[in-house]
PDB file of C-alpha atoms in Angstrom:
ATOM      1  CA  MET A   1      -6.092  15.744  20.018  1.00 67.00           C
ATOM      2  CA  GLU A   2      -6.835  12.014  20.194  1.00 74.00           C
ATOM      3  CA  THR A   3      -7.497  11.971  16.461  1.00 77.00           C
ATOM      4  CA  VAL A   4      -4.152  13.675  15.752  1.00 81.00           C
ATOM      5  CA  LEU A   5      -2.379  11.120  17.949  1.00 84.00           C
ATOM      6  CA  VAL A   6      -4.077   8.241  16.102  1.00 81.00           C
ATOM      7  CA  PHE A   7      -2.985   9.709  12.770  1.00 85.00           C
ATOM      8  CA  LEU A   8       0.616  10.057  13.964  1.00 85.00           C
ATOM      9  CA  VAL A   9       0.810   6.511  15.376  1.00 84.00           C
ATOM     10  CA  THR A  10      -0.786   5.110  12.229  1.00 82.00           C
ATOM     11  CA  GLY A  11       1.712   7.000  10.099  1.00 82.00           C
ATOM     12  CA  ALA A  12       4.677   5.762  12.141  1.00 83.00           C
ATOM     13  CA  ALA A  13       3.574   2.137  11.787  1.00 80.00           C
ATOM     14  CA  ALA A  14       2.868   2.564   8.075  1.00 75.00           C
ATOM     15  CA  GLY A  15       6.307   4.036   7.446  1.00 75.00           C
ATOM     16  CA  VAL A  16       8.199   1.255   9.212  1.00 79.00           C
ATOM     17  CA  LEU A  17       6.195  -1.405   7.373  1.00 73.00           C
ATOM     18  CA  ALA A  18       6.792   0.297   4.026  1.00 65.00           C
ATOM     19  CA  GLY A  19      10.536   0.187   4.477  1.00 66.00           C
ATOM     20  CA  LEU A  20      10.686  -3.236   6.111  1.00 70.00           C
ATOM     21  CA  PHE A  21       8.424  -5.282   3.856  1.00 66.00           C
ATOM     22  CA  GLY A  22       7.899  -3.102   0.784  1.00 55.00           C
ATOM     23  CA  VAL A  23       4.131  -3.147   1.408  1.00 60.00           C
ATOM     24  CA  GLY A  24       3.610   0.612   1.241  1.00 57.00           C
ATOM     25  CA  GLY A  25       1.848   0.977   4.601  1.00 71.00           C
ATOM     26  CA  GLY A  26      -1.660   0.884   3.137  1.00 80.00           C
ATOM     27  CA  LEU A  27      -2.400  -2.353   4.969  1.00 80.00           C
ATOM     28  CA  ILE A  28      -2.339  -0.299   8.163  1.00 81.00           C
ATOM     29  CA  VAL A  29      -3.699   3.017   6.862  1.00 86.00           C
ATOM     30  CA  VAL A  30      -6.854   1.783   5.099  1.00 90.00           C
ATOM     31  CA  PRO A  31      -8.326  -0.189   8.050  1.00 87.00           C
ATOM     32  CA  ALA A  32      -7.388   2.596  10.483  1.00 84.00           C
ATOM     33  CA  LEU A  33      -9.116   5.242   8.368  1.00 89.00           C
ATOM     34  CA  ALA A  34     -12.122   2.993   7.771  1.00 90.00           C
ATOM     35  CA  PHE A  35     -12.748   3.090  11.526  1.00 86.00           C
ATOM     36  CA  ILE A  36     -11.684   6.713  12.133  1.00 86.00           C
ATOM     37  CA  LEU A  37     -13.278   8.651   9.263  1.00 89.00           C
ATOM     38  CA  PRO A  38     -16.922   7.996  10.251  1.00 88.00           C
ATOM     39  CA  THR A  39     -16.226   9.600  13.634  1.00 83.00           C
ATOM     40  CA  LEU A  40     -14.959  12.706  11.800  1.00 82.00           C
ATOM     41  CA  GLY A  41     -18.119  13.144   9.768  1.00 85.00           C
ATOM     42  CA  THR A  42     -17.404  11.210   6.556  1.00 92.00           C
ATOM     43  CA  ALA A  43     -20.661   9.716   5.270  1.00 94.00           C
ATOM     44  CA  PRO A  44     -20.905   5.877   5.300  1.00 92.00           C
ATOM     45  CA  PRO A  45     -21.397   5.531   1.509  1.00 94.00           C
ATOM     46  CA  VAL A  46     -17.983   7.116   0.818  1.00 95.00           C
ATOM     47  CA  VAL A  47     -15.943   5.999   3.846  1.00 95.00           C
ATOM     48  CA  MET A  48     -14.026   3.247   2.057  1.00 95.00           C
ATOM     49  CA  GLN A  49     -13.337   5.325  -1.040  1.00 96.00           C
ATOM     50  CA  SER A  50     -12.000   8.103   1.182  1.00 96.00           C
ATOM     51  CA  ALA A  51      -9.915   5.660   3.247  1.00 95.00           C
ATOM     52  CA  ILE A  52      -8.378   4.105   0.135  1.00 95.00           C
ATOM     53  CA  GLY A  53      -7.788   7.398  -1.677  1.00 96.00           C
ATOM     54  CA  THR A  54      -6.146   8.938   1.398  1.00 95.00           C
ATOM     55  CA  SER A  55      -4.056   5.812   1.933  1.00 92.00           C
ATOM     56  CA  LEU A  56      -2.705   5.964  -1.618  1.00 94.00           C
ATOM     57  CA  ALA A  57      -1.741   9.619  -1.162  1.00 93.00           C
ATOM     58  CA  VAL A  58       0.162   8.669   2.006  1.00 88.00           C
ATOM     59  CA  VAL A  59       1.805   5.709   0.286  1.00 86.00           C
ATOM     60  CA  GLY A  60       2.968   8.076  -2.464  1.00 87.00           C
ATOM     61  CA  LEU A  61       5.149   9.986  -0.005  1.00 84.00           C
ATOM     62  CA  THR A  62       6.151   6.944   2.040  1.00 79.00           C
ATOM     63  CA  ALA A  63       7.258   5.090  -1.083  1.00 84.00           C
ATOM     64  CA  ILE A  64       9.534   7.968  -2.109  1.00 87.00           C
ATOM     65  CA  SER A  65      11.196   8.017   1.312  1.00 79.00           C
ATOM     66  CA  SER A  66      11.536   4.221   1.379  1.00 80.00           C
ATOM     67  CA  THR A  67      12.852   4.070  -2.198  1.00 89.00           C
ATOM     68  CA  ARG A  68      15.581   6.616  -1.469  1.00 89.00           C
ATOM     69  CA  SER A  69      16.810   4.489   1.421  1.00 84.00           C
ATOM     70  CA  HIS A  70      16.782   1.281  -0.637  1.00 87.00           C
ATOM     71  CA  HIS A  71      18.457   3.034  -3.589  1.00 92.00           C
ATOM     72  CA  ALA A  72      21.275   4.245  -1.338  1.00 90.00           C
ATOM     73  CA  ARG A  73      21.965   0.570  -0.520  1.00 87.00           C
ATOM     74  CA  GLY A  74      21.807  -0.537  -4.147  1.00 90.00           C
ATOM     75  CA  GLY A  75      18.472  -2.222  -3.562  1.00 90.00           C
ATOM     76  CA  VAL A  76      16.437  -0.876  -6.532  1.00 94.00           C
ATOM     77  CA  LEU A  77      16.597  -2.465  -9.996  1.00 95.00           C
ATOM     78  CA  TRP A  78      15.697   0.593 -12.076  1.00 96.00           C
ATOM     79  CA  PRO A  79      15.597  -1.208 -15.465  1.00 95.00           C
ATOM     80  CA  VAL A  80      12.926  -3.573 -14.105  1.00 95.00           C
ATOM     81  CA  PHE A  81      11.055  -0.646 -12.560  1.00 96.00           C
ATOM     82  CA  ARG A  82      11.003   1.254 -15.872  1.00 95.00           C
ATOM     83  CA  LYS A  83       9.426  -1.730 -17.628  1.00 96.00           C
ATOM     84  CA  LEU A  84       6.762  -2.189 -14.943  1.00 96.00           C
ATOM     85  CA  ALA A  85       5.902   1.495 -14.510  1.00 96.00           C
ATOM     86  CA  PRO A  86       3.787   2.236 -17.637  1.00 96.00           C
ATOM     87  CA  GLY A  87       1.385  -0.623 -16.923  1.00 97.00           C
ATOM     88  CA  ILE A  88       1.312   0.284 -13.230  1.00 97.00           C
ATOM     89  CA  VAL A  89       0.169   3.845 -13.986  1.00 97.00           C
ATOM     90  CA  ILE A  90      -2.618   2.699 -16.308  1.00 97.00           C
ATOM     91  CA  GLY A  91      -3.742  -0.109 -14.001  1.00 97.00           C
ATOM     92  CA  SER A  92      -3.760   2.083 -10.906  1.00 97.00           C
ATOM     93  CA  PHE A  93      -5.970   4.704 -12.517  1.00 96.00           C
ATOM     94  CA  ILE A  94      -8.351   1.977 -13.712  1.00 96.00           C
ATOM     95  CA  GLY A  95      -8.459   0.482 -10.190  1.00 96.00           C
ATOM     96  CA  ALA A  96      -9.281   3.864  -8.651  1.00 96.00           C
ATOM     97  CA  THR A  97     -12.041   4.446 -11.192  1.00 96.00           C
ATOM     98  CA  ALA A  98     -13.483   1.003 -10.498  1.00 95.00           C
ATOM     99  CA  ALA A  99     -13.493   1.747  -6.746  1.00 95.00           C
ATOM    100  CA  HIS A 100     -15.536   4.894  -7.414  1.00 95.00           C
ATOM    101  CA  HIS A 101     -18.295   2.799  -8.955  1.00 93.00           C
ATOM    102  CA  VAL A 102     -18.285   0.082  -6.270  1.00 90.00           C
ATOM    103  CA  GLY A 103     -20.317   0.481  -3.086  1.00 88.00           C
ATOM    104  CA  SER A 104     -18.514   1.176   0.187  1.00 88.00           C
ATOM    105  CA  THR A 105     -19.624  -2.157   1.667  1.00 90.00           C
ATOM    106  CA  ALA A 106     -18.313  -4.105  -1.316  1.00 91.00           C
ATOM    107  CA  LEU A 107     -15.025  -2.204  -1.089  1.00 92.00           C
ATOM    108  CA  ARG A 108     -14.741  -3.006   2.615  1.00 92.00           C
ATOM    109  CA  ILE A 109     -15.157  -6.697   1.797  1.00 92.00           C
ATOM    110  CA  CYS A 110     -12.528  -6.435  -0.966  1.00 91.00           C
ATOM    111  CA  VAL A 111     -10.069  -4.812   1.446  1.00 90.00           C
ATOM    112  CA  GLY A 112     -10.836  -7.360   4.187  1.00 91.00           C
ATOM    113  CA  VAL A 113     -10.388 -10.351   1.891  1.00 92.00           C
ATOM    114  CA  GLY A 114      -7.251  -8.858   0.351  1.00 89.00           C
ATOM    115  CA  ALA A 115      -5.719  -8.197   3.758  1.00 88.00           C
ATOM    116  CA  LEU A 116      -6.589 -11.716   4.945  1.00 91.00           C
ATOM    117  CA  LEU A 117      -4.950 -13.316   1.901  1.00 88.00           C
ATOM    118  CA  ILE A 118      -1.862 -11.147   2.344  1.00 85.00           C
ATOM    119  CA  SER A 119      -1.660 -12.049   6.045  1.00 86.00           C
ATOM    120  CA  ILE A 120      -1.724 -15.762   5.176  1.00 89.00           C
ATOM    121  CA  GLN A 121       0.958 -15.246   2.552  1.00 82.00           C
ATOM    122  CA  MET A 122       3.142 -13.362   5.031  1.00 79.00           C
ATOM    123  CA  PHE A 123       2.654 -15.863   7.862  1.00 84.00           C
ATOM    124  CA  VAL A 124       3.598 -18.928   5.842  1.00 83.00           C
ATOM    125  CA  ASP A 125       6.253 -16.872   4.028  1.00 73.00           C
ATOM    126  CA  ALA A 126       4.853 -18.149   0.753  1.00 66.00           C
ATOM    127  CA  ALA A 127       6.898 -17.250  -2.276  1.00 64.00           C
ATOM    128  CA  PRO A 128       6.999 -18.900  -5.678  1.00 65.00           C
ATOM    129  CA  LYS A 129      10.219 -20.656  -6.618  1.00 69.00           C
ATOM    130  CA  ALA A 130      12.722 -18.673  -8.619  1.00 68.00           C
ATOM    131  CA  THR A 131      12.232 -20.550 -11.874  1.00 67.00           C
ATOM    132  CA  ARG A 132      12.334 -17.737 -14.442  1.00 71.00           C
ATOM    133  CA  THR A 133      13.969 -14.472 -15.392  1.00 80.00           C
ATOM    134  CA  PRO A 134      12.174 -11.120 -15.822  1.00 82.00           C
ATOM    135  CA  PRO A 135      10.263 -11.110 -19.145  1.00 85.00           C
ATOM    136  CA  GLY A 136      10.365  -8.393 -21.790  1.00 89.00           C
ATOM    137  CA  THR A 137       8.991  -4.873 -21.614  1.00 89.00           C
ATOM    138  CA  LEU A 138       5.493  -5.683 -22.902  1.00 92.00           C
ATOM    139  CA  ALA A 139       4.968  -8.600 -20.517  1.00 93.00           C
ATOM    140  CA  LEU A 140       6.288  -6.640 -17.540  1.00 94.00           C
ATOM    141  CA  SER A 141       4.011  -3.745 -18.426  1.00 94.00           C
ATOM    142  CA  GLY A 142       1.053  -6.166 -18.405  1.00 96.00           C
ATOM    143  CA  VAL A 143       2.114  -7.498 -15.013  1.00 95.00           C
ATOM    144  CA  GLY A 144       2.401  -3.901 -13.817  1.00 96.00           C
ATOM    145  CA  ALA A 145      -1.137  -3.135 -14.986  1.00 97.00           C
ATOM    146  CA  LEU A 146      -2.516  -6.074 -12.989  1.00 96.00           C
ATOM    147  CA  ILE A 147      -0.535  -5.158  -9.875  1.00 96.00           C
ATOM    148  CA  GLY A 148      -1.513  -1.494 -10.193  1.00 95.00           C
ATOM    149  CA  SER A 149      -5.239  -2.122 -10.610  1.00 96.00           C
ATOM    150  CA  LEU A 150      -5.491  -4.541  -7.679  1.00 94.00           C
ATOM    151  CA  SER A 151      -3.345  -2.329  -5.448  1.00 92.00           C
ATOM    152  CA  ALA A 152      -5.312   0.839  -6.153  1.00 94.00           C
ATOM    153  CA  LEU A 153      -8.576  -0.977  -5.564  1.00 92.00           C
ATOM    154  CA  ILE A 154      -7.631  -1.764  -1.956  1.00 89.00           C
ATOM    155  CA  GLY A 155      -5.257   1.146  -1.265  1.00 87.00           C
ATOM    156  CA  ILE A 156      -1.862  -0.548  -0.953  1.00 84.00           C
ATOM    157  CA  GLY A 157       1.550   0.044  -2.485  1.00 78.00           C
ATOM    158  CA  GLY A 158       1.549  -3.360  -4.171  1.00 82.00           C
ATOM    159  CA  GLY A 159       4.500  -4.892  -2.335  1.00 80.00           C
ATOM    160  CA  SER A 160       2.571  -8.020  -1.387  1.00 81.00           C
ATOM    161  CA  LEU A 161       2.114  -8.650  -5.125  1.00 87.00           C
ATOM    162  CA  THR A 162       5.316  -7.177  -6.547  1.00 90.00           C
ATOM    163  CA  VAL A 163       7.801  -8.790  -4.142  1.00 86.00           C
ATOM    164  CA  PRO A 164       6.637 -12.416  -4.728  1.00 86.00           C
ATOM    165  CA  TYR A 165       6.592 -11.853  -8.489  1.00 90.00           C
ATOM    166  CA  LEU A 166      10.106 -10.409  -8.549  1.00 91.00           C
ATOM    167  CA  THR A 167      11.510 -13.165  -6.335  1.00 88.00           C
ATOM    168  CA  ALA A 168       9.919 -15.695  -8.691  1.00 88.00           C
ATOM    169  CA  CYS A 169      11.907 -13.963 -11.438  1.00 90.00           C
ATOM    170  CA  ASN A 170      15.107 -14.898  -9.598  1.00 89.00           C
ATOM    171  CA  ILE A 171      15.643 -11.455  -8.089  1.00 89.00           C
ATOM    172  CA  ASP A 172      17.270 -11.269  -4.652  1.00 87.00           C
ATOM    173  CA  MET A 173      14.760 -10.601  -1.855  1.00 82.00           C
ATOM    174  CA  ARG A 174      16.321  -7.315  -0.745  1.00 84.00           C
ATOM    175  CA  ARG A 175      16.356  -5.979  -4.300  1.00 90.00           C
ATOM    176  CA  ALA A 176      12.815  -7.244  -4.800  1.00 89.00           C
ATOM    177  CA  VAL A 177      11.717  -5.257  -1.738  1.00 85.00           C
ATOM    178  CA  GLY A 178      13.595  -2.155  -2.899  1.00 90.00           C
ATOM    179  CA  THR A 179      12.216  -2.356  -6.430  1.00 93.00           C
ATOM    180  CA  SER A 180       8.750  -2.966  -5.010  1.00 90.00           C
ATOM    181  CA  ALA A 181       9.074   0.194  -2.922  1.00 88.00           C
ATOM    182  CA  ALA A 182       9.904   2.125  -6.098  1.00 94.00           C
ATOM    183  CA  CYS A 183       6.889   0.606  -7.862  1.00 94.00           C
ATOM    184  CA  GLY A 184       4.758   1.924  -5.003  1.00 92.00           C
ATOM    185  CA  ILE A 185       5.394   5.479  -6.251  1.00 94.00           C
ATOM    186  CA  PRO A 186       3.484   5.213  -9.571  1.00 96.00           C
ATOM    187  CA  ILE A 187       0.893   2.920  -7.991  1.00 95.00           C
ATOM    188  CA  ALA A 188       0.152   5.465  -5.292  1.00 94.00           C
ATOM    189  CA  TRP A 189       0.227   8.673  -7.304  1.00 96.00           C
ATOM    190  CA  ALA A 190      -1.730   7.350 -10.290  1.00 97.00           C
ATOM    191  CA  GLY A 191      -4.253   5.773  -7.917  1.00 96.00           C
ATOM    192  CA  ALA A 192      -4.488   8.909  -5.763  1.00 96.00           C
ATOM    193  CA  ALA A 193      -5.044  11.014  -8.878  1.00 97.00           C
ATOM    194  CA  GLY A 194      -7.850   8.667  -9.889  1.00 97.00           C
ATOM    195  CA  PHE A 195      -9.513   8.968  -6.490  1.00 97.00           C
ATOM    196  CA  ALA A 196      -9.101  12.760  -6.462  1.00 97.00           C
ATOM    197  CA  ILE A 197     -10.669  13.125  -9.919  1.00 97.00           C
ATOM    198  CA  ASN A 198     -13.488  10.610  -9.447  1.00 97.00           C
ATOM    199  CA  GLY A 199     -14.331  11.981  -6.001  1.00 96.00           C
ATOM    200  CA  HIS A 200     -14.640  15.600  -7.105  1.00 95.00           C
ATOM    201  CA  GLY A 201     -17.987  16.989  -5.996  1.00 93.00           C
ATOM    202  CA  VAL A 202     -19.158  13.756  -4.361  1.00 95.00           C
ATOM    203  CA  PRO A 203     -21.365  14.541  -1.324  1.00 95.00           C
ATOM    204  CA  GLY A 204     -20.594  13.276   2.171  1.00 95.00           C
ATOM    205  CA  LEU A 205     -16.841  13.878   2.195  1.00 94.00           C
ATOM    206  CA  ALA A 206     -14.954  15.784   4.905  1.00 88.00           C
ATOM    207  CA  PRO A 207     -14.711  19.576   4.397  1.00 85.00           C
ATOM    208  CA  TRP A 208     -10.952  19.471   3.785  1.00 87.00           C
ATOM    209  CA  SER A 209     -10.943  16.914   0.983  1.00 94.00           C
ATOM    210  CA  LEU A 210      -9.466  16.725  -2.500  1.00 96.00           C
ATOM    211  CA  GLY A 211     -11.930  14.348  -4.079  1.00 96.00           C
ATOM    212  CA  TYR A 212     -11.731  11.180  -2.031  1.00 97.00           C
ATOM    213  CA  ILE A 213      -8.487  12.274  -0.320  1.00 97.00           C
ATOM    214  CA  ASP A 214      -8.990  13.540   3.241  1.00 94.00           C
ATOM    215  CA  LEU A 215      -6.268  16.178   3.480  1.00 93.00           C
ATOM    216  CA  ALA A 216      -6.261  16.366   7.303  1.00 88.00           C
ATOM    217  CA  ALA A 217      -5.747  12.615   7.652  1.00 90.00           C
ATOM    218  CA  PHE A 218      -3.188  12.673   4.856  1.00 92.00           C
ATOM    219  CA  ALA A 219      -1.114  15.389   6.547  1.00 90.00           C
ATOM    220  CA  GLY A 220      -1.090  13.714   9.966  1.00 87.00           C
ATOM    221  CA  ILE A 221      -0.300  10.210   8.725  1.00 88.00           C
ATOM    222  CA  ALA A 222       2.185  11.233   6.016  1.00 86.00           C
ATOM    223  CA  ALA A 223       4.207  13.391   8.420  1.00 84.00           C
ATOM    224  CA  MET A 224       5.183  10.359  10.480  1.00 85.00           C
ATOM    225  CA  SER A 225       5.296   7.726   7.737  1.00 79.00           C
ATOM    226  CA  VAL A 226       7.907   9.646   5.738  1.00 77.00           C
ATOM    227  CA  LEU A 227      10.092   9.949   8.847  1.00 80.00           C
ATOM    228  CA  THR A 228       9.889   6.277   9.810  1.00 81.00           C
ATOM    229  CA  ALA A 229      10.149   4.615   6.350  1.00 72.00           C
ATOM    230  CA  PRO A 230      13.982   4.834   6.344  1.00 76.00           C
ATOM    231  CA  LEU A 231      14.002   3.012   9.700  1.00 78.00           C
ATOM    232  CA  GLY A 232      12.126   0.109   8.156  1.00 74.00           C
ATOM    233  CA  ALA A 233      14.511   0.073   5.199  1.00 69.00           C
ATOM    234  CA  ARG A 234      17.500  -0.111   7.550  1.00 74.00           C
ATOM    235  CA  LEU A 235      15.887  -3.003   9.415  1.00 73.00           C
ATOM    236  CA  ALA A 236      15.246  -4.813   6.127  1.00 67.00           C
ATOM    237  CA  HIS A 237      18.935  -4.655   5.271  1.00 65.00           C
ATOM    238  CA  GLY A 238      20.252  -5.308   8.771  1.00 66.00           C
ATOM    239  CA  VAL A 239      18.151  -8.028  10.420  1.00 63.00           C
ATOM    240  CA  SER A 240      15.981 -10.977   9.524  1.00 63.00           C
ATOM    241  CA  PRO A 241      12.366  -9.762   9.855  1.00 58.00           C
ATOM    242  CA  LYS A 242      10.808 -13.253   9.877  1.00 71.00           C
ATOM    243  CA  LEU A 243       9.414 -13.157  13.427  1.00 70.00           C
ATOM    244  CA  LEU A 244       8.181  -9.597  13.061  1.00 68.00           C
ATOM    245  CA  LYS A 245       6.627 -10.544   9.738  1.00 73.00           C
ATOM    246  CA  ARG A 246       4.617 -13.357  11.338  1.00 78.00           C
ATOM    247  CA  ALA A 247       3.520 -11.161  14.217  1.00 74.00           C
ATOM    248  CA  PHE A 248       2.304  -8.552  11.736  1.00 75.00           C
ATOM    249  CA  ALA A 249       0.538 -11.282   9.736  1.00 81.00           C
ATOM    250  CA  ILE A 250      -1.455 -12.290  12.825  1.00 85.00           C
ATOM    251  CA  PHE A 251      -2.332  -8.666  13.552  1.00 79.00           C
ATOM    252  CA  LEU A 252      -3.356  -8.134   9.938  1.00 82.00           C
ATOM    253  CA  ALA A 253      -5.572 -11.229   9.999  1.00 89.00           C
ATOM    254  CA  LEU A 254      -7.390  -9.901  13.069  1.00 87.00           C
ATOM    255  CA  VAL A 255      -7.865  -6.510  11.401  1.00 83.00           C
ATOM    256  CA  SER A 256      -9.198  -8.101   8.225  1.00 89.00           C
ATOM    257  CA  LEU A 257     -11.658 -10.264  10.153  1.00 90.00           C
ATOM    258  CA  ARG A 258     -12.852  -7.166  12.006  1.00 86.00           C
ATOM    259  CA  MET A 259     -13.458  -5.419   8.699  1.00 86.00           C
ATOM    260  CA  LEU A 260     -15.302  -8.402   7.252  1.00 89.00           C
ATOM    261  CA  THR A 261     -17.603  -8.692  10.261  1.00 87.00           C
ATOM    262  CA  SER A 262     -18.279  -4.973  10.793  1.00 78.00           C
ATOM    263  CA  GLY A 263     -21.544  -3.568   9.493  1.00 61.00           C
TER     264      GLY A 263
END
């Protein structure tokens, strides 16, 4: 019962964050699962792969819910999304495949460092100056491949990479967040597919697993994240989230440091 409650709370937090910041919720889900899954019987050598694969599956549903809310408010630039998407799909699958071949400890360090860098970016509200316009299809596809591979490697929806890039391309912040949420859909599903395929038959996974995706954790977390993502989207369009963003950045820094110092 405690495990179910943890999954539900984690999912609720992930959903709100996905809608509010366009970060997909993986920044909450991956660390939570990294600490929970070992207590449920997942073997240490595959804990991080399972945490990341499950996170991406959750993000896939959360991103759809968040994108619908942003689209209803005119917050998604679909032409930009269509140019980013092909590279995102390829990059995400490559990132998932790379994670399969990396040890769990190395993956934990990658996630910890990534989360720490993102927390610093969020706290100082760092964003490049809007000095350009979105490039052509080929260049955007290349950017998408880079965003997809890095995101799938650490189990996030890519918002912490996509939003700054889009704002640097002179795109309004709210539309950057909405478009980023849409980009989280191909990132998550291509990455989740990669983890499901690469994890097939790997020993040490939970009984109810699809490759590296823990289906029990996925169901519990996704149920709440899909419900709460529209709430985050409404907050993003209705209030300034600066204070909340900094509070989350501090929390994320503490989580990342815990991951980096855990054995």
